[in-house]
């Protein structure tokens, strides 16, 4: 076959592809950067190569007026401090709620699912079924006015971030794929976590000419709860309650004295040695860790104000029979601990409609008892506070619901925008037509939550 014949055949193949149903995917393949579409036109189409035909069941379920409830998704960045736009869009879409024809749906793995009974309505719901617009990015804890609008190259399919960033987005249903649907644009926030979020950090403090060390393990990330972070004991590293990396409002710390055995470290006396843990009768007392910068949101990558803790220690100088550690060893450990800082990060707290409850007996949610909205003064008074089960260590299955952190301090949107305050946790917007209040998290909080009188009359307007 000569060169001219090859060109004619290539052109025929291109023409057949252009008139096929996979036009968008082919257009994306014409110019790629790491196997991703990089032309401006192609970048507007979300995950076209993943698109399958949307089932009629899905189209029928989302007929008519579709109200989108924005969620408060989160996503970890990779160890190389990047995150895929595809992953961001997927996280956003799978956190949305679609309200249509008096029913609520959500999307998971391409399936449209009924929120009432978790039954699958139909499949084929790809990422381009919803138009996602990434508006801005700001550091967690920063004011919305400090957000950057131009924060990624649309030709690339990823965002560079070290984590602790909040991305503001807008979404709308793609009426091109849902011609019988009508929906309004919804707005929300996504939180990018550091790659260390949900992991356990470990650090050794060496002493005794390197023969001994104190192994310290602790949560790499802690959730902000409206007040200074406090450290809690998770007992020994190998004990019954080890540090588990769960991101909550407590900085769990485990410590264990170890000694060199060959090329390995092992607990002193070859067991999970608890003789030196916190306070005991061996002569050494490890006091409760002292936290510094315990209210600095998202400061893990910042210089000068990173949250950290130190472990104070004292010891009795009276010799203890059979003790492996001399007073010189103990003093060396005390000095080493005084000069050692253990760094962690504080993540913002999520606000979401799913986390709102009107029952004081429901844990791990924001309890709303009664709110009074003064439309003349533009103020909102009442208590919204997170509740959590606290277990009594000395009793079997004795749990008590406790308020966690301080109650939310709220201000109107106009008031907050005119006089931004670091003490404000959320600003509110009142919709008189729907008789509902929407809270938007700021400072140590992110996301949004809708409160109305549908489930229980909690809003009083005067």
Tab-separated table of C-alpha atoms in Angstrom:
chain	number	residue	atom	x	y	z
A	1	UNK	CA	0.000	0.000	0.000
A	2	UNK	CA	1.421	3.381	-1.051
A	3	UNK	CA	1.566	6.485	1.129
A	4	UNK	CA	-1.413	8.173	-0.568
A	5	UNK	CA	-3.618	5.118	-0.013
A	6	UNK	CA	-2.630	5.058	3.668
A	7	UNK	CA	-3.625	8.721	4.040
A	8	UNK	CA	-7.012	8.121	2.392
A	9	UNK	CA	-7.649	5.148	4.689
A	10	UNK	CA	-6.690	7.224	7.736
A	11	UNK	CA	-9.085	9.990	6.700
A	12	UNK	CA	-11.915	7.486	6.260
A	13	UNK	CA	-11.231	6.089	9.725
A	14	UNK	CA	-11.272	9.582	11.211
A	15	UNK	CA	-14.575	10.380	9.472
A	16	UNK	CA	-16.158	7.209	10.810
A	17	UNK	CA	-15.042	8.075	14.330
A	18	UNK	CA	-16.325	11.631	14.067
A	19	UNK	CA	-19.793	10.397	13.186
A	20	UNK	CA	-19.785	7.793	15.924
A	21	UNK	CA	-21.288	8.288	19.380
A	22	UNK	CA	-17.841	8.496	20.901
A	23	UNK	CA	-16.935	11.858	19.367
A	24	UNK	CA	-16.018	13.531	22.647
A	25	UNK	CA	-13.742	10.703	23.727
A	26	UNK	CA	-11.987	10.717	20.332
A	27	UNK	CA	-11.569	14.498	20.427
A	28	UNK	CA	-9.922	14.140	23.797
A	29	UNK	CA	-7.503	11.545	22.398
A	30	UNK	CA	-6.352	13.832	19.564
A	31	UNK	CA	-4.362	15.918	22.024
A	32	UNK	CA	-3.358	14.416	25.339
A	33	UNK	CA	-1.129	15.119	28.288
A	34	UNK	CA	-0.441	11.903	30.209
A	35	UNK	CA	-3.423	10.223	28.528
A	36	UNK	CA	-5.788	13.078	29.492
A	37	UNK	CA	-7.600	15.561	27.266
A	38	UNK	CA	-5.764	18.847	27.328
A	39	UNK	CA	-7.575	21.033	24.794
A	40	UNK	CA	-9.814	23.745	26.279
A	41	UNK	CA	-12.864	22.251	24.561
A	42	UNK	CA	-12.179	18.731	25.805
A	43	UNK	CA	-11.436	19.876	29.370
A	44	UNK	CA	-15.003	21.151	29.696
A	45	UNK	CA	-16.335	17.590	29.271
A	46	UNK	CA	-16.023	15.647	32.498
A	47	UNK	CA	-14.778	12.079	32.235
A	48	UNK	CA	-16.148	11.548	28.736
A	49	UNK	CA	-14.336	8.223	28.411
A	50	UNK	CA	-16.269	6.922	31.412
A	51	UNK	CA	-19.665	7.883	30.009
A	52	UNK	CA	-22.247	5.182	29.386
A	53	UNK	CA	-25.808	5.618	28.217
A	54	UNK	CA	-27.898	7.016	31.062
A	55	UNK	CA	-30.678	4.550	31.767
A	56	UNK	CA	-34.267	5.653	31.245
A	57	UNK	CA	-34.962	4.756	34.874
A	58	UNK	CA	-32.452	7.391	35.974
A	59	UNK	CA	-33.862	9.985	33.559
A	60	UNK	CA	-37.412	9.323	34.745
A	61	UNK	CA	-36.409	9.589	38.404
A	62	UNK	CA	-34.827	13.004	37.792
A	63	UNK	CA	-37.630	14.398	35.639
A	64	UNK	CA	-39.054	17.823	36.342
A	65	UNK	CA	-37.559	20.168	38.922
A	66	UNK	CA	-34.415	18.785	40.514
A	67	UNK	CA	-33.050	20.469	43.613
A	68	UNK	CA	-29.409	19.661	44.324
A	69	UNK	CA	-28.228	19.581	47.914
A	70	UNK	CA	-24.512	20.231	48.021
A	71	UNK	CA	-22.486	18.059	50.334
A	72	UNK	CA	-19.260	18.617	52.240
A	73	UNK	CA	-16.891	16.061	50.715
A	74	UNK	CA	-13.254	15.555	51.625
A	75	UNK	CA	-10.345	14.015	49.775
A	76	UNK	CA	-6.715	13.228	50.600
A	77	UNK	CA	-3.944	14.538	48.400
A	78	UNK	CA	-1.278	12.105	47.264
A	79	UNK	CA	2.170	11.858	48.817
A	80	UNK	CA	3.534	13.977	45.938
A	81	UNK	CA	1.081	16.761	46.877
A	82	UNK	CA	-1.267	16.469	43.916
A	83	UNK	CA	-4.906	15.466	43.510
A	84	UNK	CA	-6.737	14.513	40.308
A	85	UNK	CA	-9.538	16.712	38.956
A	86	UNK	CA	-11.410	13.497	38.126
A	87	UNK	CA	-11.190	12.381	41.768
A	88	UNK	CA	-12.326	15.812	42.966
A	89	UNK	CA	-15.343	15.768	40.643
A	90	UNK	CA	-16.245	12.235	41.720
A	91	UNK	CA	-15.996	13.142	45.425
A	92	UNK	CA	-18.195	16.210	44.874
A	93	UNK	CA	-20.849	14.333	42.890
A	94	UNK	CA	-21.007	11.424	45.332
A	95	UNK	CA	-21.646	13.876	48.173
A	96	UNK	CA	-24.642	15.485	46.429
A	97	UNK	CA	-28.306	14.820	47.137
A	98	UNK	CA	-30.834	15.086	44.282
A	99	UNK	CA	-34.388	15.941	45.324
A	100	UNK	CA	-37.035	15.282	42.653
A	101	UNK	CA	-40.712	14.271	42.771
A	102	UNK	CA	-40.695	14.177	46.592
A	103	UNK	CA	-37.834	11.680	46.641
A	104	UNK	CA	-34.148	12.044	47.433
A	105	UNK	CA	-31.349	10.296	45.573
A	106	UNK	CA	-27.565	10.093	45.676
A	107	UNK	CA	-24.899	8.646	43.381
A	108	UNK	CA	-22.403	5.913	44.145
A	109	UNK	CA	-20.152	4.169	41.611
A	110	UNK	CA	-22.302	5.380	38.731
A	111	UNK	CA	-25.589	4.176	40.261
A	112	UNK	CA	-28.478	6.442	41.240
A	113	UNK	CA	-29.629	5.263	44.684
A	114	UNK	CA	-32.822	6.011	46.595
A	115	UNK	CA	-31.829	7.680	49.863
A	116	UNK	CA	-34.857	6.257	51.709
A	117	UNK	CA	-34.136	2.546	51.304
A	118	UNK	CA	-30.747	2.487	49.479
A	119	UNK	CA	-32.271	0.682	46.502
A	120	UNK	CA	-30.581	1.138	43.127
A	121	UNK	CA	-32.780	3.109	40.719
A	122	UNK	CA	-30.511	2.666	37.710
A	123	UNK	CA	-26.961	2.921	36.423
A	124	UNK	CA	-25.118	4.993	33.854
A	125	UNK	CA	-24.760	8.138	35.974
A	126	UNK	CA	-21.288	9.319	34.928
A	127	UNK	CA	-19.420	12.392	36.108
A	128	UNK	CA	-20.444	14.430	33.086
A	129	UNK	CA	-24.102	14.028	34.095
A	130	UNK	CA	-23.402	16.930	36.447
A	131	UNK	CA	-21.556	20.088	35.480
A	132	UNK	CA	-18.897	20.816	38.102
A	133	UNK	CA	-17.271	24.245	38.235
A	134	UNK	CA	-14.308	24.668	40.603
A	135	UNK	CA	-14.421	28.315	41.656
A	136	UNK	CA	-11.676	29.018	44.180
A	137	UNK	CA	-9.292	27.601	46.746
A	138	UNK	CA	-8.224	28.866	50.172
A	139	UNK	CA	-6.300	27.542	53.138
A	140	UNK	CA	-8.467	25.982	55.797
A	141	UNK	CA	-9.041	28.560	58.509
A	142	UNK	CA	-8.614	31.454	56.079
A	143	UNK	CA	-11.465	33.822	55.291
A	144	UNK	CA	-13.449	33.219	52.088
A	145	UNK	CA	-12.276	36.614	50.806
A	146	UNK	CA	-8.689	35.332	50.776
A	147	UNK	CA	-9.474	32.573	48.261
A	148	UNK	CA	-7.619	32.368	44.937
A	149	UNK	CA	-9.705	32.169	41.773
A	150	UNK	CA	-7.036	31.001	39.337
A	151	UNK	CA	-5.564	27.971	41.061
A	152	UNK	CA	-5.035	25.281	38.430
A	153	UNK	CA	-4.190	24.820	34.788
A	154	UNK	CA	-7.225	23.499	32.915
A	155	UNK	CA	-4.919	21.710	30.498
A	156	UNK	CA	-3.734	19.511	33.354
A	157	UNK	CA	-5.905	17.007	35.108
A	158	UNK	CA	-4.659	17.639	38.621
A	159	UNK	CA	-4.292	20.303	41.295
A	160	UNK	CA	-1.099	20.884	43.226
A	161	UNK	CA	-1.813	21.055	46.945
A	162	UNK	CA	-0.144	20.081	50.204
A	163	UNK	CA	-3.579	19.606	51.706
A	164	UNK	CA	-5.483	21.639	54.280
A	165	UNK	CA	-7.136	23.509	51.413
A	166	UNK	CA	-10.829	24.206	50.862
A	167	UNK	CA	-12.179	24.259	47.305
A	168	UNK	CA	-15.386	26.131	46.592
A	169	UNK	CA	-17.466	24.645	43.786
A	170	UNK	CA	-20.758	25.012	41.931
A	171	UNK	CA	-22.755	22.178	40.388
A	172	UNK	CA	-25.753	21.875	38.093
A	173	UNK	CA	-27.420	18.937	36.400
A	174	UNK	CA	-26.477	18.515	32.732
A	175	UNK	CA	-29.762	19.269	30.937
A	176	UNK	CA	-28.191	18.062	27.710
A	177	UNK	CA	-28.278	14.522	29.120
A	178	UNK	CA	-31.478	15.193	31.102
A	179	UNK	CA	-33.660	17.177	28.685
A	180	UNK	CA	-36.785	16.663	30.809
A	181	UNK	CA	-35.085	18.013	33.941
A	182	UNK	CA	-34.770	21.505	35.312
A	183	UNK	CA	-32.399	22.284	38.109
A	184	UNK	CA	-30.821	25.194	39.921
A	185	UNK	CA	-27.109	25.632	40.472
A	186	UNK	CA	-25.904	24.584	43.927
A	187	UNK	CA	-22.753	25.645	45.752
A	188	UNK	CA	-20.572	23.801	48.219
A	189	UNK	CA	-17.079	23.188	49.579
A	190	UNK	CA	-14.635	20.307	49.409
A	191	UNK	CA	-11.819	19.852	51.914
A	192	UNK	CA	-8.436	18.584	50.753
A	193	UNK	CA	-6.684	16.689	53.523
A	194	UNK	CA	-2.937	16.229	53.819
A	195	UNK	CA	-1.585	12.841	52.792
A	196	UNK	CA	-0.851	12.209	56.498
A	197	UNK	CA	-4.487	12.642	57.510
A	198	UNK	CA	-5.814	9.554	59.260
A	199	UNK	CA	-2.343	8.126	59.798
A	200	UNK	CA	-0.205	7.660	62.890
A	201	UNK	CA	3.038	9.578	63.221
A	202	UNK	CA	5.912	8.043	65.152
A	203	UNK	CA	9.082	9.545	66.521
A	204	UNK	CA	11.867	8.166	68.678
A	205	UNK	CA	13.622	10.103	71.391
A	206	UNK	CA	17.079	8.603	71.931
A	207	UNK	CA	19.028	8.677	75.197
A	208	UNK	CA	21.584	6.669	77.134
A	209	UNK	CA	24.194	6.852	74.362
A	210	UNK	CA	21.628	5.533	71.906
A	211	UNK	CA	21.070	2.328	73.827
A	212	UNK	CA	17.565	3.357	74.892
A	213	UNK	CA	14.750	5.273	73.257
A	214	UNK	CA	11.225	6.430	73.959
A	215	UNK	CA	8.881	5.494	71.110
A	216	UNK	CA	6.152	8.123	70.760
A	217	UNK	CA	3.190	7.484	68.472
A	218	UNK	CA	0.397	9.989	67.957
A	219	UNK	CA	-2.370	11.049	65.593
A	220	UNK	CA	-0.979	13.006	62.653
A	221	UNK	CA	-4.226	14.979	62.283
A	222	UNK	CA	-6.773	16.227	64.793
A	223	UNK	CA	-10.210	17.701	64.131
A	224	UNK	CA	-10.940	21.251	65.276
A	225	UNK	CA	-13.752	21.461	67.813
A	226	UNK	CA	-14.017	25.132	68.575
A	227	UNK	CA	-11.460	25.148	71.369
A	228	UNK	CA	-7.842	24.272	72.006
A	229	UNK	CA	-6.854	20.727	71.121
A	230	UNK	CA	-6.095	18.510	74.086
A	231	UNK	CA	-3.959	15.372	74.305
A	232	UNK	CA	-5.374	12.096	75.542
A	233	UNK	CA	-3.662	8.879	76.545
A	234	UNK	CA	-4.019	5.952	74.181
A	235	UNK	CA	-1.947	3.881	76.607
A	236	UNK	CA	0.913	1.775	75.362
A	237	UNK	CA	1.742	1.369	71.704
A	238	UNK	CA	0.948	-2.327	71.921
A	239	UNK	CA	-1.778	-1.964	74.519
A	240	UNK	CA	-5.516	-2.475	74.208
A	241	UNK	CA	-6.173	1.085	73.066
A	242	UNK	CA	-3.412	2.015	70.620
A	243	UNK	CA	-3.354	5.152	68.540
A	244	UNK	CA	-5.557	4.290	65.574
A	245	UNK	CA	-5.220	7.339	63.340
A	246	UNK	CA	-8.913	8.227	63.494
A	247	UNK	CA	-9.305	11.960	62.931
A	248	UNK	CA	-11.352	13.238	65.851
A	249	UNK	CA	-11.059	16.022	68.378
A	250	UNK	CA	-8.505	14.299	70.582
A	251	UNK	CA	-4.770	14.072	70.068
A	252	UNK	CA	-4.020	10.495	71.078
A	253	UNK	CA	-0.496	9.847	72.324
A	254	UNK	CA	1.188	6.512	73.034
A	255	UNK	CA	4.640	6.092	74.561
A	256	UNK	CA	6.831	3.106	75.258
A	257	UNK	CA	10.397	2.720	76.522
A	258	UNK	CA	12.511	0.449	74.364
A	259	UNK	CA	16.087	-0.825	74.227
A	260	UNK	CA	18.359	-2.029	71.443
A	261	UNK	CA	18.455	-5.768	70.863
A	262	UNK	CA	20.783	-6.607	67.988
A	263	UNK	CA	19.602	-4.387	65.169
A	264	UNK	CA	16.053	-4.103	66.492
A	265	UNK	CA	14.200	-2.188	69.149
A	266	UNK	CA	12.175	-4.080	71.719
A	267	UNK	CA	10.252	-3.036	74.835
A	268	UNK	CA	12.370	-3.003	77.949
A	269	UNK	CA	12.296	-6.409	79.673
A	270	UNK	CA	10.938	-7.913	76.435
A	271	UNK	CA	7.302	-7.109	77.122
A	272	UNK	CA	4.802	-4.323	76.669
A	273	UNK	CA	6.389	-2.500	79.522
A	274	UNK	CA	3.948	-0.278	81.362
A	275	UNK	CA	6.146	0.534	84.323
A	276	UNK	CA	7.127	3.938	83.000
A	277	UNK	CA	3.840	4.951	81.392
A	278	UNK	CA	2.448	8.252	82.619
A	279	UNK	CA	2.615	8.063	86.414
A	280	UNK	CA	3.619	5.027	88.445
A	281	UNK	CA	5.799	3.832	91.274
A	282	UNK	CA	9.007	3.260	89.298
A	283	UNK	CA	10.303	6.763	89.874
A	284	UNK	CA	9.557	8.162	86.393
A	285	UNK	CA	6.466	10.224	85.646
A	286	UNK	CA	5.519	11.123	82.080
A	287	UNK	CA	3.099	13.970	82.440
A	288	UNK	CA	0.221	14.776	80.119
A	289	UNK	CA	1.563	16.252	76.855
A	290	UNK	CA	1.501	20.031	76.684
A	291	UNK	CA	0.018	21.326	73.420
A	292	UNK	CA	1.231	24.512	71.744
A	293	UNK	CA	-0.597	26.423	68.976
A	294	UNK	CA	-3.566	24.199	69.708
A	295	UNK	CA	-6.029	26.371	67.782
A	296	UNK	CA	-3.998	26.903	64.595
A	297	UNK	CA	-6.130	25.460	61.823
A	298	UNK	CA	-4.248	23.914	58.892
A	299	UNK	CA	-0.848	25.071	60.104
A	300	UNK	CA	0.991	21.800	59.514
A	301	UNK	CA	2.821	23.205	56.508
A	302	UNK	CA	3.260	26.703	57.895
A	303	UNK	CA	6.392	27.960	59.557
A	304	UNK	CA	6.344	29.371	63.049
A	305	UNK	CA	2.803	28.469	64.099
A	306	UNK	CA	2.622	24.723	63.523
A	307	UNK	CA	0.706	22.862	66.276
A	308	UNK	CA	2.970	20.655	68.358
A	309	UNK	CA	3.235	19.099	71.785
A	310	UNK	CA	5.957	18.312	74.283
A	311	UNK	CA	6.025	15.602	76.954
A	312	UNK	CA	7.073	16.829	80.404
A	313	UNK	CA	8.859	14.312	82.601
A	314	UNK	CA	10.058	14.048	86.175
A	315	UNK	CA	11.765	11.256	88.117
A	316	UNK	CA	12.727	10.357	91.665
A	317	UNK	CA	16.442	10.265	92.288
A	318	UNK	CA	16.212	7.489	94.838
A	319	UNK	CA	17.680	4.302	93.343
A	320	UNK	CA	15.224	1.514	92.554
A	321	UNK	CA	16.494	-2.097	92.853
A	322	UNK	CA	16.703	-3.892	89.502
A	323	UNK	CA	16.088	-0.737	87.478
A	324	UNK	CA	17.916	-0.813	84.148
A	325	UNK	CA	17.919	2.958	83.851
A	326	UNK	CA	20.367	4.956	85.888
A	327	UNK	CA	19.626	8.470	87.108
A	328	UNK	CA	21.944	9.683	84.364
A	329	UNK	CA	19.813	7.888	81.775
A	330	UNK	CA	16.640	9.363	83.219
A	331	UNK	CA	18.076	12.884	83.255
A	332	UNK	CA	19.238	12.429	79.660
A	333	UNK	CA	15.706	11.408	78.648
A	334	UNK	CA	14.221	14.367	80.504
A	335	UNK	CA	16.589	16.754	78.723
A	336	UNK	CA	15.890	15.155	75.342
A	337	UNK	CA	12.126	15.443	75.811
A	338	UNK	CA	12.443	19.086	76.820
A	339	UNK	CA	14.123	19.772	73.464
A	340	UNK	CA	11.831	17.627	71.296
A	341	UNK	CA	8.660	18.874	69.596
A	342	UNK	CA	6.080	16.536	68.075
A	343	UNK	CA	4.258	18.218	65.175
A	344	UNK	CA	0.731	17.494	63.940
A	345	UNK	CA	-2.027	19.294	62.028
A	346	UNK	CA	-5.493	20.530	62.973
A	347	UNK	CA	-8.200	20.009	60.360
A	348	UNK	CA	-11.376	22.110	60.084
A	349	UNK	CA	-14.700	20.606	61.125
A	350	UNK	CA	-17.333	19.640	58.602
A	351	UNK	CA	-20.758	21.275	58.450
A	352	UNK	CA	-23.313	19.241	56.513
A	353	UNK	CA	-27.081	18.831	56.416
A	354	UNK	CA	-26.551	15.124	57.118
A	355	UNK	CA	-24.876	16.072	60.403
A	356	UNK	CA	-27.863	18.076	61.697
A	357	UNK	CA	-30.126	16.367	64.236
A	358	UNK	CA	-33.098	17.508	66.271
A	359	UNK	CA	-32.706	14.691	68.795
A	360	UNK	CA	-30.331	15.119	71.712
A	361	UNK	CA	-29.864	11.342	71.841
A	362	UNK	CA	-28.179	11.059	68.444
A	363	UNK	CA	-24.354	11.095	68.707
A	364	UNK	CA	-21.745	12.405	66.269
A	365	UNK	CA	-24.076	15.143	65.008
A	366	UNK	CA	-24.915	18.807	65.605
A	367	UNK	CA	-27.898	18.976	67.934
A	368	UNK	CA	-30.330	21.819	67.183
A	369	UNK	CA	-32.820	22.485	69.961
A	370	UNK	CA	-34.372	25.868	69.166
A	371	UNK	CA	-33.311	28.817	67.057
A	372	UNK	CA	-34.729	32.327	67.179
A	373	UNK	CA	-34.290	34.444	64.063
A	374	UNK	CA	-34.733	38.199	64.458
A	375	UNK	CA	-35.280	39.495	60.939
A	376	UNK	CA	-35.122	43.154	62.016
A	377	UNK	CA	-31.793	42.817	63.851
A	378	UNK	CA	-30.564	40.122	61.436
A	379	UNK	CA	-29.453	37.851	64.276
A	380	UNK	CA	-29.793	34.157	64.998
A	381	UNK	CA	-29.785	32.952	68.579
A	382	UNK	CA	-29.870	29.430	69.898
A	383	UNK	CA	-27.642	26.427	70.498
A	384	UNK	CA	-26.077	24.248	67.835
A	385	UNK	CA	-23.482	21.931	69.315
A	386	UNK	CA	-21.808	18.688	68.372
A	387	UNK	CA	-22.555	15.715	70.629
A	388	UNK	CA	-20.442	12.677	71.254
A	389	UNK	CA	-20.528	9.507	73.352
A	390	UNK	CA	-18.005	9.460	76.154
A	391	UNK	CA	-17.116	6.087	77.619
A	392	UNK	CA	-16.365	5.660	81.290
A	393	UNK	CA	-13.179	3.621	81.480
A	394	UNK	CA	-13.963	1.941	84.793
A	395	UNK	CA	-17.444	0.724	83.882
A	396	UNK	CA	-18.687	-1.766	81.307
A	397	UNK	CA	-20.654	-0.134	78.493
A	398	UNK	CA	-21.336	3.012	80.516
A	399	UNK	CA	-21.627	5.793	77.956
A	400	UNK	CA	-22.873	9.324	78.311
A	401	UNK	CA	-23.698	11.807	75.579
A	402	UNK	CA	-21.610	14.939	76.017
A	403	UNK	CA	-21.366	18.232	74.204
A	404	UNK	CA	-18.122	18.402	72.233
A	405	UNK	CA	-16.425	21.776	72.011
A	406	UNK	CA	-18.212	25.086	72.254
A	407	UNK	CA	-21.521	25.833	70.591
A	408	UNK	CA	-21.409	27.395	67.142
A	409	UNK	CA	-21.068	31.157	67.086
A	410	UNK	CA	-23.191	32.439	64.197
A	411	UNK	CA	-23.520	35.738	62.367
A	412	UNK	CA	-25.492	36.840	59.331
A	413	UNK	CA	-23.753	36.769	55.973
A	414	UNK	CA	-23.877	40.548	55.587
A	415	UNK	CA	-22.580	41.090	59.110
A	416	UNK	CA	-19.707	38.664	58.650
A	417	UNK	CA	-18.719	40.086	55.278
A	418	UNK	CA	-18.692	43.647	56.608
A	419	UNK	CA	-16.855	42.750	59.834
A	420	UNK	CA	-15.113	39.367	59.506
A	421	UNK	CA	-14.426	37.886	62.914
A	422	UNK	CA	-12.163	34.999	63.838
A	423	UNK	CA	-14.699	34.080	66.529
A	424	UNK	CA	-17.449	33.360	63.998
A	425	UNK	CA	-17.859	29.667	63.198
A	426	UNK	CA	-20.598	29.974	60.581
A	427	UNK	CA	-22.628	32.662	58.855
A	428	UNK	CA	-26.296	32.121	58.049
A	429	UNK	CA	-28.647	32.921	55.189
A	430	UNK	CA	-32.429	32.853	55.720
A	431	UNK	CA	-34.794	31.897	52.917
A	432	UNK	CA	-38.230	33.202	53.886
A	433	UNK	CA	-39.901	31.474	50.947
A	434	UNK	CA	-38.748	28.044	52.141
A	435	UNK	CA	-38.591	28.931	55.853
A	436	UNK	CA	-35.125	27.504	56.154
A	437	UNK	CA	-31.727	28.648	57.333
A	438	UNK	CA	-28.480	27.658	55.649
A	439	UNK	CA	-25.254	27.755	57.652
A	440	UNK	CA	-21.907	28.216	55.901
A	441	UNK	CA	-18.782	27.219	57.830
A	442	UNK	CA	-15.894	29.678	58.156
A	443	UNK	CA	-12.608	29.853	60.053
A	444	UNK	CA	-12.354	26.432	61.726
A	445	UNK	CA	-15.359	25.014	59.860
A	446	UNK	CA	-16.222	24.272	56.227
A	447	UNK	CA	-19.243	23.128	54.237
A	448	UNK	CA	-22.912	24.041	54.632
A	449	UNK	CA	-25.962	22.769	56.487
A	450	UNK	CA	-29.662	23.416	55.955
A	451	UNK	CA	-31.989	23.730	58.953
A	452	UNK	CA	-35.777	23.916	58.529
A	453	UNK	CA	-39.029	23.102	60.310
A	454	UNK	CA	-39.917	20.087	58.183
A	455	UNK	CA	-38.646	17.454	60.604
A	456	UNK	CA	-39.296	19.396	63.781
A	457	UNK	CA	-40.279	23.037	64.368
A	458	UNK	CA	-37.015	24.503	65.661
A	459	UNK	CA	-36.951	27.916	63.938
A	460	UNK	CA	-38.914	30.770	65.469
A	461	UNK	CA	-39.033	33.994	63.451
A	462	UNK	CA	-39.789	37.322	65.043
